[in-house]
Amino acid sequence: MVPFSVLDLSPIVQGGDAAQALRNTLDLARHAERLGYRRYWLAEHHNMGGVASAATSVVIAHVAGGTSTIRVGAGGIMLPNHAPLVIAEQFGTLASLFPGRIDLGLGRAPGSDQVTARALRRNLAGDADGFPQDVLELMGYFRPAEPGQLVRAVPGAGLDVPIWILGSSLFGAQLAAALGLPYAFASHFAPGQLMQAIALYRREFRPSAQLAQPRLMLGFNVFAADTDEEARLLWTSLQQAFINLRRGRPGPLPPPVEGFERELGPMERAGLEQALSCSAVGSPETVRRGLEAFIERTRADELMVTSQIFDHAARVRSFEITAQVRDELARAG
């Protein structure tokens, strides 16, 4: 069976606030644990009116403390925003509090615009070009401390914190392969180089102490409901959010709008179709066909399912349907 996991941006919906978003995140995580999802990951974004997970390590602690078995992690921490030692200490603390349950996914994008990146870092000296060196430095802090080592991560040194490389281009695939790390591709919103990245990662992978063979996780949007019509209506919230982001007006997640696509010009419609092509939207049977085709095409080792649905109850229901489809696929396989 291909394991399914959850990616959550802790969406702040129109008319809601961050407090409600974070309560919903914990509630969804508890449902995901009950439904047999393997991981629950949260993502670092800044200055985004619709995302409540900016302080990602804090939200991970909130979720891990409110669940008992599901793995909880970052998908991801945008490492150029941070000193590697700080992240080693944060995730060393999380791994000490929740042994064997914490994952650390690392990305090289800022998770924000340049003005926000400057506000985060005070300067832009630590940029994405130094990402491989920062990853190696961070990995070093998790190794057992050596005699005479001047800087140690306390907690962190000697702890088992699995590191994943995240990406949406060939750069991340190449780095993950060279370091022998698992790789997660952001196909749920940037699928352009998906198949090239998969081939490169698998071809160039070198075994490491963490991983003997390639492990590939792919992002995938699922909007599942009892009928195709209901699911397509729920889907319009993500479509609106994506268009708002492209227009430079990100904000809270909007409620569904009947016939939203008809309001778009051909260029915006084509952009949506391309960016969100790795998606299954519909009834259980429609979702099953979409997931089955995607798994067959990519041979993913794991799927990271994301569902930016406005209504929390409908979002929980979507993940319930997805888990049922996963189990059906496992029995059929």
mmCIF file of C-alpha atoms in Angstrom:
data_model
loop_
_atom_site.group_PDB
_atom_site.id
_atom_site.type_symbol
_atom_site.label_atom_id
_atom_site.label_comp_id
_atom_site.label_asym_id
_atom_site.label_seq_id
_atom_site.Cartn_x
_atom_site.Cartn_y
_atom_site.Cartn_z
ATOM 1 C CA MET A 1 0.000 0.000 0.000
ATOM 2 C CA VAL A 2 1.235 3.495 -0.845
ATOM 3 C CA PRO A 3 1.023 5.447 2.446
ATOM 4 C CA PHE A 4 -0.952 8.682 2.460
ATOM 5 C CA SER A 5 0.017 11.706 4.548
ATOM 6 C CA VAL A 6 -1.439 15.175 5.144
ATOM 7 C CA LEU A 7 -0.055 18.606 4.282
ATOM 8 C CA ASP A 8 -1.819 21.391 6.182
ATOM 9 C CA LEU A 9 -1.303 25.141 5.770
ATOM 10 C CA SER A 10 -3.626 25.846 8.717
ATOM 11 C CA PRO A 11 -5.888 27.895 6.434
ATOM 12 C CA ILE A 12 -7.365 31.084 7.827
ATOM 13 C CA VAL A 13 -10.720 31.440 6.137
ATOM 14 C CA GLN A 14 -12.601 34.610 5.342
ATOM 15 C CA GLY A 15 -14.488 35.602 8.472
ATOM 16 C CA GLY A 16 -12.224 33.427 10.635
ATOM 17 C CA ASP A 17 -8.941 33.998 12.440
ATOM 18 C CA ALA A 18 -5.670 32.243 13.241
ATOM 19 C CA ALA A 19 -6.962 30.877 16.548
ATOM 20 C CA GLN A 20 -9.781 29.054 14.775
ATOM 21 C CA ALA A 21 -7.408 27.853 12.048
ATOM 22 C CA LEU A 22 -5.077 26.319 14.627
ATOM 23 C CA ARG A 23 -7.968 24.623 16.453
ATOM 24 C CA ASN A 24 -9.074 23.176 13.120
ATOM 25 C CA THR A 25 -5.530 21.992 12.423
ATOM 26 C CA LEU A 26 -5.405 19.969 15.633
ATOM 27 C CA ASP A 27 -8.878 18.571 15.027
ATOM 28 C CA LEU A 28 -7.934 17.493 11.510
ATOM 29 C CA ALA A 29 -4.688 15.943 12.783
ATOM 30 C CA ARG A 30 -6.653 13.835 15.260
ATOM 31 C CA HIS A 31 -8.948 12.666 12.458
ATOM 32 C CA ALA A 32 -5.905 11.937 10.253
ATOM 33 C CA GLU A 33 -4.370 9.828 13.018
ATOM 34 C CA ARG A 34 -7.617 7.866 13.438
ATOM 35 C CA LEU A 35 -7.866 7.368 9.661
ATOM 36 C CA GLY A 36 -4.373 5.917 9.340
ATOM 37 C CA TYR A 37 -2.493 8.742 7.628
ATOM 38 C CA ARG A 38 1.241 8.343 8.161
ATOM 39 C CA ARG A 39 2.395 11.954 8.645
ATOM 40 C CA TYR A 40 0.955 15.373 9.324
ATOM 41 C CA TRP A 41 3.148 18.142 7.941
ATOM 42 C CA LEU A 42 2.881 21.914 8.308
ATOM 43 C CA ALA A 43 4.470 24.526 6.076
ATOM 44 C CA GLU A 44 6.347 27.755 6.731
ATOM 45 C CA HIS A 45 4.876 30.792 4.980
ATOM 46 C CA HIS A 46 5.155 34.405 6.104
ATOM 47 C CA ASN A 47 3.083 37.551 5.615
ATOM 48 C CA MET A 48 0.235 35.456 4.170
ATOM 49 C CA GLY A 49 -3.221 36.378 5.414
ATOM 50 C CA GLY A 50 -4.552 32.885 4.760
ATOM 51 C CA VAL A 51 -1.830 30.799 6.456
ATOM 52 C CA ALA A 52 -1.572 30.337 10.243
ATOM 53 C CA SER A 53 1.521 28.079 10.320
ATOM 54 C CA ALA A 54 4.258 30.751 10.063
ATOM 55 C CA ALA A 55 5.756 29.712 13.428
ATOM 56 C CA THR A 56 5.995 26.176 12.107
ATOM 57 C CA SER A 57 7.884 24.566 14.994
ATOM 58 C CA VAL A 58 5.346 25.929 17.474
ATOM 59 C CA VAL A 59 2.415 24.539 15.477
ATOM 60 C CA ILE A 60 4.163 21.160 15.171
ATOM 61 C CA ALA A 61 4.435 21.053 18.982
ATOM 62 C CA HIS A 62 0.730 21.930 19.225
ATOM 63 C CA VAL A 63 -0.221 19.074 16.877
ATOM 64 C CA ALA A 64 2.187 16.498 18.280
ATOM 65 C CA GLY A 65 1.064 17.280 21.821
ATOM 66 C CA GLY A 66 -2.572 16.746 20.860
ATOM 67 C CA THR A 67 -2.014 13.426 19.055
ATOM 68 C CA SER A 68 -0.249 10.234 20.052
ATOM 69 C CA THR A 69 1.006 8.135 17.112
ATOM 70 C CA ILE A 70 1.009 10.060 13.830
ATOM 71 C CA ARG A 71 4.353 11.493 12.693
ATOM 72 C CA VAL A 72 4.357 15.296 12.716
ATOM 73 C CA GLY A 73 6.755 17.508 10.817
ATOM 74 C CA ALA A 74 7.614 20.421 8.607
ATOM 75 C CA GLY A 75 6.837 20.448 4.950
ATOM 76 C CA GLY A 76 8.787 22.518 5.180
ATOM 77 C CA ILE A 77 11.120 24.780 7.027
ATOM 78 C CA MET A 78 12.508 27.379 4.605
ATOM 79 C CA LEU A 79 16.127 27.072 5.665
ATOM 80 C CA PRO A 80 17.472 30.311 4.105
ATOM 81 C CA ASN A 81 15.318 32.166 6.669
ATOM 82 C CA HIS A 82 17.115 30.596 9.640
ATOM 83 C CA ALA A 83 20.497 29.798 11.133
ATOM 84 C CA PRO A 84 20.885 25.995 10.920
ATOM 85 C CA LEU A 85 21.739 25.845 14.626
ATOM 86 C CA VAL A 86 18.371 27.396 15.549
ATOM 87 C CA ILE A 87 16.481 24.791 13.506
ATOM 88 C CA ALA A 88 18.604 21.993 15.007
ATOM 89 C CA GLU A 89 17.705 23.222 18.500
ATOM 90 C CA GLN A 90 14.005 23.586 17.660
ATOM 91 C CA PHE A 91 13.696 20.144 16.107
ATOM 92 C CA GLY A 92 15.986 18.623 18.724
ATOM 93 C CA THR A 93 13.533 19.969 21.298
ATOM 94 C CA LEU A 94 10.565 18.545 19.369
ATOM 95 C CA ALA A 95 12.282 15.161 19.004
ATOM 96 C CA SER A 96 13.039 15.154 22.747
ATOM 97 C CA LEU A 97 9.408 15.910 23.571
ATOM 98 C CA PHE A 98 7.953 13.486 20.991
ATOM 99 C CA PRO A 99 10.568 10.753 20.351
ATOM 100 C CA GLY A 100 10.298 8.928 17.036
ATOM 101 C CA ARG A 101 7.505 11.146 15.699
ATOM 102 C CA ILE A 102 9.191 14.254 14.250
ATOM 103 C CA ASP A 103 10.153 14.872 10.582
ATOM 104 C CA LEU A 104 12.097 17.824 9.220
ATOM 105 C CA GLY A 105 11.480 18.790 5.592
ATOM 106 C CA LEU A 106 13.742 21.538 4.242
ATOM 107 C CA GLY A 107 13.116 23.952 1.375
ATOM 108 C CA ARG A 108 15.253 26.679 -0.163
ATOM 109 C CA ALA A 109 12.477 29.101 -1.144
ATOM 110 C CA PRO A 110 11.837 32.047 1.193
ATOM 111 C CA GLY A 111 8.173 31.181 1.760
ATOM 112 C CA SER A 112 7.466 34.880 1.316
ATOM 113 C CA ASP A 113 8.305 37.921 -0.795
ATOM 114 C CA GLN A 114 11.693 39.663 -0.726
ATOM 115 C CA VAL A 115 10.534 42.463 1.585
ATOM 116 C CA THR A 116 9.260 39.898 4.082
ATOM 117 C CA ALA A 117 12.436 37.844 3.689
ATOM 118 C CA ARG A 118 14.468 40.902 4.632
ATOM 119 C CA ALA A 119 12.249 41.487 7.677
ATOM 120 C CA LEU A 120 12.800 37.873 8.732
ATOM 121 C CA ARG A 121 16.572 37.832 8.276
ATOM 122 C CA ARG A 122 17.460 41.531 8.733
ATOM 123 C CA ASN A 123 19.576 41.167 5.575
ATOM 124 C CA LEU A 124 19.635 38.871 2.550
ATOM 125 C CA ALA A 125 23.176 37.566 2.997
ATOM 126 C CA GLY A 126 21.889 34.060 3.722
ATOM 127 C CA ASP A 127 20.286 33.240 0.361
ATOM 128 C CA ALA A 128 19.136 30.132 -1.463
ATOM 129 C CA ASP A 129 22.545 29.650 -3.096
ATOM 130 C CA GLY A 130 23.930 28.553 0.262
ATOM 131 C CA PHE A 131 21.166 26.005 0.802
ATOM 132 C CA PRO A 132 23.299 22.838 0.287
ATOM 133 C CA GLN A 133 25.902 24.084 2.776
ATOM 134 C CA ASP A 134 23.171 24.989 5.278
ATOM 135 C CA VAL A 135 21.666 21.495 4.949
ATOM 136 C CA LEU A 136 25.045 19.889 5.604
ATOM 137 C CA GLU A 137 25.626 22.151 8.612
ATOM 138 C CA LEU A 138 22.202 21.260 10.012
ATOM 139 C CA MET A 139 22.789 17.549 9.489
ATOM 140 C CA GLY A 140 26.057 17.913 11.360
ATOM 141 C CA TYR A 141 24.301 19.281 14.432
ATOM 142 C CA PHE A 142 22.187 16.111 14.666
ATOM 143 C CA ARG A 143 25.234 13.840 14.701
ATOM 144 C CA PRO A 144 26.660 12.859 18.110
ATOM 145 C CA ALA A 145 28.830 15.688 19.430
ATOM 146 C CA GLU A 146 32.568 15.084 19.218
ATOM 147 C CA PRO A 147 35.156 15.910 21.908
ATOM 148 C CA GLY A 148 36.230 19.512 21.587
ATOM 149 C CA GLN A 149 33.300 20.490 19.367
ATOM 150 C CA LEU A 150 32.767 24.189 20.000
ATOM 151 C CA VAL A 151 29.134 24.495 18.898
ATOM 152 C CA ARG A 152 26.553 21.856 19.734
ATOM 153 C CA ALA A 153 22.790 21.668 19.344
ATOM 154 C CA VAL A 154 21.377 21.093 22.825
ATOM 155 C CA PRO A 155 18.972 19.396 22.451
ATOM 156 C CA GLY A 156 19.649 18.002 19.002
ATOM 157 C CA ALA A 157 23.044 16.283 18.980
ATOM 158 C CA GLY A 158 22.700 12.532 18.599
ATOM 159 C CA LEU A 159 18.945 12.596 18.034
ATOM 160 C CA ASP A 160 17.169 10.810 15.192
ATOM 161 C CA VAL A 161 15.401 13.551 13.227
ATOM 162 C CA PRO A 162 14.770 12.347 9.646
ATOM 163 C CA ILE A 163 15.564 15.089 7.124
ATOM 164 C CA TRP A 164 13.713 15.415 3.817
ATOM 165 C CA ILE A 165 14.589 17.702 0.923
ATOM 166 C CA LEU A 166 11.611 19.526 -0.577
ATOM 167 C CA GLY A 167 11.500 21.000 -4.037
ATOM 168 C CA SER A 168 9.639 21.863 -7.197
ATOM 169 C CA SER A 169 12.625 21.809 -9.582
ATOM 170 C CA LEU A 170 15.567 19.639 -10.553
ATOM 171 C CA PHE A 171 17.812 21.366 -7.979
ATOM 172 C CA GLY A 172 16.135 19.719 -4.990
ATOM 173 C CA ALA A 173 16.015 16.335 -6.707
ATOM 174 C CA GLN A 174 19.737 16.508 -7.413
ATOM 175 C CA LEU A 175 20.605 17.560 -3.857
ATOM 176 C CA ALA A 176 18.427 14.883 -2.254
ATOM 177 C CA ALA A 177 19.981 12.241 -4.519
ATOM 178 C CA ALA A 178 23.551 13.383 -3.788
ATOM 179 C CA LEU A 179 22.989 13.391 -0.005
ATOM 180 C CA GLY A 180 20.982 10.157 0.040
ATOM 181 C CA LEU A 181 17.931 11.817 1.558
ATOM 182 C CA PRO A 182 14.202 11.309 0.950
ATOM 183 C CA TYR A 183 12.674 13.782 -1.491
ATOM 184 C CA ALA A 184 9.260 15.454 -1.488
ATOM 185 C CA PHE A 185 8.127 17.194 -4.683
ATOM 186 C CA ALA A 186 5.576 20.027 -4.602
ATOM 187 C CA SER A 187 3.507 18.651 -7.473
ATOM 188 C CA HIS A 188 0.304 19.910 -5.831
ATOM 189 C CA PHE A 189 1.048 23.451 -7.045
ATOM 190 C CA ALA A 190 4.193 23.322 -9.248
ATOM 191 C CA PRO A 191 4.116 20.142 -11.350
ATOM 192 C CA GLY A 192 6.045 21.454 -14.356
ATOM 193 C CA GLN A 193 9.241 19.436 -13.817
ATOM 194 C CA LEU A 194 7.678 16.535 -11.933
ATOM 195 C CA MET A 195 8.603 13.632 -14.186
ATOM 196 C CA GLN A 196 12.102 14.983 -14.887
ATOM 197 C CA ALA A 197 12.740 15.417 -11.167
ATOM 198 C CA ILE A 198 11.520 11.897 -10.391
ATOM 199 C CA ALA A 199 13.790 10.377 -13.032
ATOM 200 C CA LEU A 200 16.809 12.415 -11.942
ATOM 201 C CA TYR A 201 16.338 11.629 -8.256
ATOM 202 C CA ARG A 202 15.972 7.898 -8.800
ATOM 203 C CA ARG A 203 18.827 7.732 -11.307
ATOM 204 C CA GLU A 204 21.380 9.665 -9.247
ATOM 205 C CA PHE A 205 20.439 8.566 -5.722
ATOM 206 C CA ARG A 206 23.381 7.547 -3.541
ATOM 207 C CA PRO A 207 22.668 5.462 -0.413
ATOM 208 C CA SER A 208 23.394 7.129 2.921
ATOM 209 C CA ALA A 209 23.256 6.369 6.625
ATOM 210 C CA GLN A 210 19.654 7.637 6.667
ATOM 211 C CA LEU A 211 18.380 5.914 3.526
ATOM 212 C CA ALA A 212 19.414 2.829 1.555
ATOM 213 C CA GLN A 213 17.247 3.494 -1.505
ATOM 214 C CA PRO A 214 15.286 6.410 -2.955
ATOM 215 C CA ARG A 215 12.117 7.468 -1.170
ATOM 216 C CA LEU A 216 9.838 9.783 -3.105
ATOM 217 C CA MET A 217 6.806 11.606 -1.712
ATOM 218 C CA LEU A 218 4.579 13.658 -4.023
ATOM 219 C CA GLY A 219 2.098 16.411 -3.209
ATOM 220 C CA PHE A 220 -1.444 15.917 -4.498
ATOM 221 C CA ASN A 221 -4.667 17.919 -4.103
ATOM 222 C CA VAL A 222 -7.783 15.974 -3.199
ATOM 223 C CA PHE A 223 -11.211 17.579 -2.970
ATOM 224 C CA ALA A 224 -13.535 14.680 -2.257
ATOM 225 C CA ALA A 225 -17.247 14.866 -1.547
ATOM 226 C CA ASP A 226 -20.291 12.656 -1.972
ATOM 227 C CA THR A 227 -20.909 13.989 -5.495
ATOM 228 C CA ASP A 228 -18.789 15.452 -8.282
ATOM 229 C CA GLU A 229 -20.835 18.646 -8.199
ATOM 230 C CA GLU A 230 -20.281 19.238 -4.486
ATOM 231 C CA ALA A 231 -16.537 18.590 -4.805
ATOM 232 C CA ARG A 232 -16.173 20.957 -7.760
ATOM 233 C CA LEU A 233 -17.879 23.684 -5.739
ATOM 234 C CA LEU A 234 -15.485 23.139 -2.796
ATOM 235 C CA TRP A 235 -12.587 23.276 -5.290
ATOM 236 C CA THR A 236 -13.390 26.882 -6.199
ATOM 237 C CA SER A 237 -11.947 28.094 -2.873
ATOM 238 C CA LEU A 238 -8.468 26.907 -3.871
ATOM 239 C CA GLN A 239 -8.924 28.240 -7.394
ATOM 240 C CA GLN A 240 -9.790 31.682 -6.038
ATOM 241 C CA ALA A 241 -6.873 31.617 -3.590
ATOM 242 C CA PHE A 242 -4.479 30.673 -6.376
ATOM 243 C CA ILE A 243 -5.697 33.421 -8.682
ATOM 244 C CA ASN A 244 -5.551 35.971 -5.854
ATOM 245 C CA LEU A 245 -1.950 34.951 -5.177
ATOM 246 C CA ARG A 246 -1.032 35.248 -8.860
ATOM 247 C CA ARG A 247 -2.617 38.708 -8.933
ATOM 248 C CA GLY A 248 -0.537 39.758 -5.938
ATOM 249 C CA ARG A 249 -3.482 39.849 -3.552
ATOM 250 C CA PRO A 250 -3.113 36.868 -1.212
ATOM 251 C CA GLY A 251 -5.560 36.730 1.662
ATOM 252 C CA PRO A 252 -7.817 34.459 3.704
ATOM 253 C CA LEU A 253 -9.226 31.368 2.007
ATOM 254 C CA PRO A 254 -12.455 32.450 0.245
ATOM 255 C CA PRO A 255 -15.755 30.596 0.426
ATOM 256 C CA PRO A 256 -16.788 28.556 -2.625
ATOM 257 C CA VAL A 257 -18.334 30.420 -5.569
ATOM 258 C CA GLU A 258 -20.584 28.692 -8.087
ATOM 259 C CA GLY A 259 -19.173 28.921 -11.618
ATOM 260 C CA PHE A 260 -15.950 30.712 -10.634
ATOM 261 C CA GLU A 261 -13.987 29.356 -13.603
ATOM 262 C CA ARG A 262 -16.419 30.938 -16.051
ATOM 263 C CA GLU A 263 -15.337 34.362 -14.785
ATOM 264 C CA LEU A 264 -11.690 33.771 -15.745
ATOM 265 C CA GLY A 265 -9.960 34.666 -18.981
ATOM 266 C CA PRO A 266 -8.317 31.926 -21.069
ATOM 267 C CA MET A 267 -4.806 32.680 -19.772
ATOM 268 C CA GLU A 268 -5.799 32.447 -16.108
ATOM 269 C CA ARG A 269 -7.832 29.321 -16.749
ATOM 270 C CA ALA A 270 -4.910 27.663 -18.514
ATOM 271 C CA GLY A 271 -2.578 28.703 -15.685
ATOM 272 C CA LEU A 272 -4.868 27.119 -13.122
ATOM 273 C CA GLU A 273 -5.177 23.903 -15.107
ATOM 274 C CA GLN A 274 -1.402 23.599 -15.396
ATOM 275 C CA ALA A 275 -0.493 24.521 -11.818
ATOM 276 C CA LEU A 276 -3.209 22.369 -10.235
ATOM 277 C CA SER A 277 -3.055 19.466 -12.665
ATOM 278 C CA CYS A 278 -2.009 17.029 -9.917
ATOM 279 C CA SER A 279 -5.449 16.964 -8.336
ATOM 280 C CA ALA A 280 -8.481 14.728 -7.936
ATOM 281 C CA VAL A 281 -11.793 16.543 -7.515
ATOM 282 C CA GLY A 282 -15.055 14.670 -7.234
ATOM 283 C CA SER A 283 -17.006 11.787 -5.779
ATOM 284 C CA PRO A 284 -15.243 8.764 -4.241
ATOM 285 C CA GLU A 285 -15.145 6.998 -7.611
ATOM 286 C CA THR A 286 -13.782 10.062 -9.425
ATOM 287 C CA VAL A 287 -11.127 10.540 -6.739
ATOM 288 C CA ARG A 288 -10.204 6.872 -6.905
ATOM 289 C CA ARG A 289 -9.589 7.067 -10.659
ATOM 290 C CA GLY A 290 -7.472 10.215 -10.242
ATOM 291 C CA LEU A 291 -5.338 8.796 -7.440
ATOM 292 C CA GLU A 292 -4.895 5.450 -9.181
ATOM 293 C CA ALA A 293 -3.713 7.118 -12.393
ATOM 294 C CA PHE A 294 -1.293 9.431 -10.558
ATOM 295 C CA ILE A 295 0.259 6.603 -8.539
ATOM 296 C CA GLU A 296 0.587 4.439 -11.650
ATOM 297 C CA ARG A 297 2.222 7.282 -13.617
ATOM 298 C CA THR A 298 4.710 8.339 -10.942
ATOM 299 C CA ARG A 299 5.248 5.170 -8.865
ATOM 300 C CA ALA A 300 5.322 7.417 -5.800
ATOM 301 C CA ASP A 301 6.454 5.819 -2.545
ATOM 302 C CA GLU A 302 4.093 8.064 -0.574
ATOM 303 C CA LEU A 303 1.455 10.721 -1.284
ATOM 304 C CA MET A 304 1.170 13.987 0.655
ATOM 305 C CA VAL A 305 -2.490 14.954 0.332
ATOM 306 C CA THR A 306 -3.576 18.552 0.741
ATOM 307 C CA SER A 307 -7.128 19.933 0.725
ATOM 308 C CA GLN A 308 -7.626 23.675 1.084
ATOM 309 C CA ILE A 309 -11.351 23.476 1.778
ATOM 310 C CA PHE A 310 -13.237 26.427 3.273
ATOM 311 C CA ASP A 311 -15.664 24.509 5.488
ATOM 312 C CA HIS A 312 -13.866 22.488 8.165
ATOM 313 C CA ALA A 313 -16.449 19.717 8.305
ATOM 314 C CA ALA A 314 -16.274 19.320 4.512
ATOM 315 C CA ARG A 315 -12.475 19.213 4.770
ATOM 316 C CA VAL A 316 -12.586 16.434 7.353
ATOM 317 C CA ARG A 317 -15.088 14.563 5.165
ATOM 318 C CA SER A 318 -12.742 14.885 2.181
ATOM 319 C CA PHE A 319 -9.930 13.230 4.129
ATOM 320 C CA GLU A 320 -12.310 10.490 5.293
ATOM 321 C CA ILE A 321 -13.271 9.712 1.698
ATOM 322 C CA THR A 322 -9.615 9.809 0.650
ATOM 323 C CA ALA A 323 -8.706 7.298 3.364
ATOM 324 C CA GLN A 324 -11.506 4.994 2.180
ATOM 325 C CA VAL A 325 -10.208 5.254 -1.396
ATOM 326 C CA ARG A 326 -6.658 4.524 -0.177
ATOM 327 C CA ASP A 327 -7.871 1.365 1.535
ATOM 328 C CA GLU A 328 -9.795 0.269 -1.572
ATOM 329 C CA LEU A 329 -6.709 0.767 -3.726
ATOM 330 C CA ALA A 330 -4.639 -1.260 -1.264
ATOM 331 C CA ARG A 331 -7.123 -4.149 -1.387
ATOM 332 C CA ALA A 332 -7.277 -4.021 -5.171
ATOM 333 C CA GLY A 333 -3.483 -3.838 -5.514
#
